[in-house]
PDB file of C-alpha atoms in Angstrom:
ATOM      1  CA  MET A 147      40.005  71.576  10.843  1.00 54.00           C
ATOM      2  CA  LEU A 148      39.431  74.792  12.786  1.00 54.00           C
ATOM      3  CA  GLN A 149      42.493  76.395  11.333  1.00 59.00           C
ATOM      4  CA  GLU A 150      41.648  75.434   7.752  1.00 66.00           C
ATOM      5  CA  ASP A 151      37.854  75.879   7.816  1.00 64.00           C
ATOM      6  CA  TYR A 152      37.544  78.965   9.977  1.00 66.00           C
ATOM      7  CA  ALA A 153      41.001  80.548   9.655  1.00 72.00           C
ATOM      8  CA  ILE A 154      41.423  80.487  13.431  1.00 72.00           C
ATOM      9  CA  PRO A 155      45.005  81.224  14.495  1.00 74.00           C
ATOM     10  CA  ASP A 156      46.950  78.578  16.432  1.00 70.00           C
ATOM     11  CA  GLU A 157      46.732  80.551  19.688  1.00 74.00           C
ATOM     12  CA  LEU A 158      42.918  80.349  19.773  1.00 75.00           C
ATOM     13  CA  ILE A 159      42.441  76.683  18.855  1.00 71.00           C
ATOM     14  CA  PRO A 160      43.094  75.244  22.359  1.00 72.00           C
ATOM     15  CA  ALA A 161      40.402  77.547  23.754  1.00 73.00           C
ATOM     16  CA  ARG A 162      37.887  75.943  21.361  1.00 73.00           C
ATOM     17  CA  LEU A 163      38.761  72.309  22.052  1.00 73.00           C
ATOM     18  CA  HIS A 164      36.361  72.007  25.002  1.00 70.00           C
ATOM     19  CA  SER A 165      33.427  72.882  22.736  1.00 77.00           C
ATOM     20  CA  LEU A 166      34.404  70.257  20.147  1.00 74.00           C
ATOM     21  CA  PHE A 167      34.465  67.267  22.493  1.00 74.00           C
ATOM     22  CA  GLU A 168      31.523  65.449  24.041  1.00 80.00           C
ATOM     23  CA  LYS A 169      31.131  62.919  26.877  1.00 82.00           C
ATOM     24  CA  SER A 170      34.226  60.740  27.385  1.00 80.00           C
ATOM     25  CA  ALA A 171      36.327  62.791  24.951  1.00 77.00           C
ATOM     26  CA  LYS A 172      35.514  65.931  26.927  1.00 81.00           C
ATOM     27  CA  ARG A 173      36.437  64.202  30.220  1.00 84.00           C
ATOM     28  CA  TRP A 174      39.704  63.064  28.628  1.00 77.00           C
ATOM     29  CA  TYR A 175      40.420  66.616  27.446  1.00 78.00           C
ATOM     30  CA  TYR A 176      39.748  68.115  30.879  1.00 83.00           C
ATOM     31  CA  GLY A 177      41.956  65.475  32.513  1.00 80.00           C
ATOM     32  CA  MET A 178      44.786  66.164  30.066  1.00 77.00           C
ATOM     33  CA  ARG A 179      44.445  69.899  30.564  1.00 78.00           C
ATOM     34  CA  GLN A 180      44.395  69.565  34.352  1.00 83.00           C
ATOM     35  CA  THR A 181      47.468  67.306  34.280  1.00 80.00           C
ATOM     36  CA  ASN A 182      49.510  69.232  31.700  1.00 75.00           C
ATOM     37  CA  GLY A 183      48.200  72.767  32.118  1.00 78.00           C
ATOM     38  CA  LYS A 184      47.308  75.213  29.400  1.00 79.00           C
ATOM     39  CA  ASN A 185      49.224  74.382  26.229  1.00 78.00           C
ATOM     40  CA  THR A 186      49.505  75.666  22.697  1.00 76.00           C
ATOM     41  CA  TRP A 187      47.901  74.012  19.688  1.00 69.00           C
ATOM     42  CA  SER A 188      51.294  72.741  18.537  1.00 74.00           C
ATOM     43  CA  TRP A 189      51.569  70.772  21.815  1.00 72.00           C
ATOM     44  CA  TRP A 190      48.160  69.142  21.278  1.00 71.00           C
ATOM     45  CA  LYS A 191      48.848  68.524  17.598  1.00 72.00           C
ATOM     46  CA  ASN A 192      52.278  66.981  18.273  1.00 76.00           C
ATOM     47  CA  ASP A 193      50.839  64.650  20.912  1.00 74.00           C
ATOM     48  CA  ALA A 194      48.131  63.394  18.543  1.00 75.00           C
ATOM     49  CA  TRP A 195      50.614  63.022  15.690  1.00 79.00           C
ATOM     50  CA  ARG A 196      53.023  61.000  17.852  1.00 83.00           C
ATOM     51  CA  TYR A 197      50.174  58.719  18.989  1.00 84.00           C
ATOM     52  CA  LYS A 198      49.149  58.130  15.368  1.00 84.00           C
ATOM     53  CA  ILE A 199      52.711  57.245  14.285  1.00 87.00           C
ATOM     54  CA  GLU A 200      53.234  54.942  17.297  1.00 89.00           C
ATOM     55  CA  ASN A 201      49.986  53.121  16.519  1.00 90.00           C
ATOM     56  CA  ALA A 202      50.963  52.744  12.878  1.00 90.00           C
ATOM     57  CA  PHE A 203      54.276  51.197  13.925  1.00 92.00           C
ATOM     58  CA  GLU A 204      52.718  48.886  16.529  1.00 92.00           C
ATOM     59  CA  ASN A 205      49.934  47.672  14.222  1.00 92.00           C
ATOM     60  CA  SER A 206      52.182  46.973  11.247  1.00 88.00           C
ATOM     61  CA  PHE A 207      53.548  43.421  11.063  1.00 87.00           C
ATOM     62  CA  PHE A 208      55.498  41.898   8.206  1.00 83.00           C
ATOM     63  CA  ASP A 209      53.421  39.581   6.022  1.00 82.00           C
ATOM     64  CA  PRO A 210      55.547  38.060   3.230  1.00 80.00           C
ATOM     65  CA  ASP A 211      52.450  37.484   1.088  1.00 82.00           C
ATOM     66  CA  LYS A 212      51.395  41.152   1.156  1.00 85.00           C
ATOM     67  CA  ASP A 213      54.423  43.287   2.036  1.00 84.00           C
ATOM     68  CA  LYS A 214      57.632  43.997   0.185  1.00 87.00           C
ATOM     69  CA  PRO A 215      60.606  43.806   2.561  1.00 87.00           C
ATOM     70  CA  LEU A 216      62.184  47.049   1.330  1.00 89.00           C
ATOM     71  CA  THR A 217      58.992  49.085   1.647  1.00 90.00           C
ATOM     72  CA  LEU A 218      58.047  47.749   5.061  1.00 89.00           C
ATOM     73  CA  PHE A 219      61.534  48.009   6.558  1.00 90.00           C
ATOM     74  CA  LEU A 220      62.093  51.588   5.378  1.00 91.00           C
ATOM     75  CA  LYS A 221      58.606  52.723   6.407  1.00 92.00           C
ATOM     76  CA  GLN A 222      59.011  51.243   9.886  1.00 93.00           C
ATOM     77  CA  ALA A 223      62.501  52.761  10.241  1.00 93.00           C
ATOM     78  CA  GLU A 224      61.118  56.154   9.207  1.00 92.00           C
ATOM     79  CA  ARG A 225      58.327  55.901  11.781  1.00 91.00           C
ATOM     80  CA  LEU A 226      60.783  55.044  14.553  1.00 92.00           C
ATOM     81  CA  ASN A 227      63.110  57.900  13.596  1.00 91.00           C
ATOM     82  CA  GLU A 228      60.170  60.331  13.627  1.00 86.00           C
ATOM     83  CA  ILE A 229      58.984  59.208  17.059  1.00 86.00           C
ATOM     84  CA  TYR A 230      62.450  58.871  18.613  1.00 88.00           C
ATOM     85  CA  PRO A 231      64.902  61.178  16.789  1.00 86.00           C
ATOM     86  CA  GLU A 232      67.795  60.116  19.047  1.00 91.00           C
ATOM     87  CA  ILE A 233      67.286  56.345  18.553  1.00 91.00           C
ATOM     88  CA  SER A 234      70.332  54.358  17.454  1.00 92.00           C
ATOM     89  CA  GLN A 235      70.391  52.403  14.213  1.00 91.00           C
ATOM     90  CA  LYS A 236      70.865  49.190  16.180  1.00 91.00           C
ATOM     91  CA  MET A 237      67.678  49.827  18.200  1.00 92.00           C
ATOM     92  CA  VAL A 238      65.755  50.600  15.001  1.00 93.00           C
ATOM     93  CA  HIS A 239      66.858  47.259  13.582  1.00 91.00           C
ATOM     94  CA  MET A 240      65.946  45.374  16.773  1.00 90.00           C
ATOM     95  CA  LYS A 241      62.476  46.913  16.994  1.00 92.00           C
ATOM     96  CA  ILE A 242      61.751  46.145  13.339  1.00 90.00           C
ATOM     97  CA  LEU A 243      63.022  42.577  13.682  1.00 88.00           C
ATOM     98  CA  ARG A 244      60.606  42.000  16.574  1.00 89.00           C
ATOM     99  CA  LYS A 245      57.770  42.956  14.238  1.00 87.00           C
ATOM    100  CA  CYS A 246      58.739  40.129  11.836  1.00 84.00           C
ATOM    101  CA  GLY A 247      57.948  37.503  14.441  1.00 78.00           C
ATOM    102  CA  GLY A 248      58.965  33.948  15.235  1.00 81.00           C
ATOM    103  CA  GLU A 249      61.029  31.962  12.771  1.00 85.00           C
ATOM    104  CA  LEU A 250      61.588  34.901  10.430  1.00 84.00           C
ATOM    105  CA  GLU A 251      62.986  37.059  13.234  1.00 85.00           C
ATOM    106  CA  HIS A 252      65.245  34.205  14.360  1.00 87.00           C
ATOM    107  CA  SER A 253      66.474  33.600  10.805  1.00 86.00           C
ATOM    108  CA  LEU A 254      67.333  37.279  10.318  1.00 86.00           C
ATOM    109  CA  ARG A 255      69.154  37.502  13.653  1.00 85.00           C
ATOM    110  CA  ARG A 256      71.260  34.479  12.666  1.00 87.00           C
ATOM    111  CA  ARG A 257      72.079  35.926   9.228  1.00 85.00           C
ATOM    112  CA  CYS A 258      72.850  39.479  10.326  1.00 83.00           C
ATOM    113  CA  ILE A 259      75.405  39.573  13.098  1.00 80.00           C
ATOM    114  CA  GLU A 260      75.895  43.079  14.541  1.00 77.00           C
ATOM    115  CA  PRO A 261      77.119  45.505  13.364  1.00 82.00           C
ATOM    116  CA  CYS A 262      74.848  45.147  10.365  1.00 85.00           C
ATOM    117  CA  SER A 263      73.620  47.925   8.076  1.00 89.00           C
ATOM    118  CA  THR A 264      70.010  48.573   7.115  1.00 89.00           C
ATOM    119  CA  GLU A 265      70.832  47.466   3.583  1.00 91.00           C
ATOM    120  CA  GLU A 266      72.150  44.129   4.859  1.00 91.00           C
ATOM    121  CA  TYR A 267      68.986  43.552   6.907  1.00 89.00           C
ATOM    122  CA  ILE A 268      66.761  44.340   3.939  1.00 90.00           C
ATOM    123  CA  ASN A 269      68.793  42.057   1.665  1.00 91.00           C
ATOM    124  CA  ALA A 270      68.636  39.249   4.229  1.00 89.00           C
ATOM    125  CA  LEU A 271      64.878  39.730   4.638  1.00 88.00           C
ATOM    126  CA  GLU A 272      64.273  39.696   0.872  1.00 89.00           C
ATOM    127  CA  ASP A 273      66.529  36.675   0.440  1.00 89.00           C
ATOM    128  CA  THR A 274      64.866  34.744   3.271  1.00 86.00           C
ATOM    129  CA  VAL A 275      61.365  35.505   2.015  1.00 84.00           C
ATOM    130  CA  THR A 276      62.070  34.595  -1.623  1.00 84.00           C
ATOM    131  CA  ARG A 277      64.130  31.458  -0.978  1.00 83.00           C
ATOM    132  CA  THR A 278      62.234  29.909   1.930  1.00 78.00           C
ATOM    133  CA  LYS A 279      58.727  29.536   3.280  1.00 71.00           C
ATOM    134  CA  ILE A 280      59.737  31.024   6.649  1.00 68.00           C
ATOM    135  CA  GLY A 281      57.209  33.542   7.907  1.00 58.00           C
ATOM    136  CA  ARG A 282      54.402  32.338   5.649  1.00 59.00           C
ATOM    137  CA  THR A 283      51.185  30.955   7.052  1.00 56.00           C
TER     138      THR A 283
END
């Protein structure tokens, strides 16, 4: 906002943050600054971006009535790879499977024995959702 609206360079934005926040947000900012020291705007921006992506991943659960398996699986995998660039493919699959929940997660784990590719997981998810009522409320 500051950079776009007022053409303020990145170096000056952190110096203006204290004037943007009020009450609890200002206390949070001062606590963060005291803990982490003086940082550049890219540090603050990266931290906020990471928090936003983590929340998007955590709040997204597979709903067979609303979500397409391909879209959800790839979007969740992309989020995980952005947050944790060094994460293994196996861990990506495990974290996404946990977001499917209950019977659907169990069914997918039984169908896809490691090592299993992303394509195989997506195919198994699509197949399970279209052929059964597993995961539906």
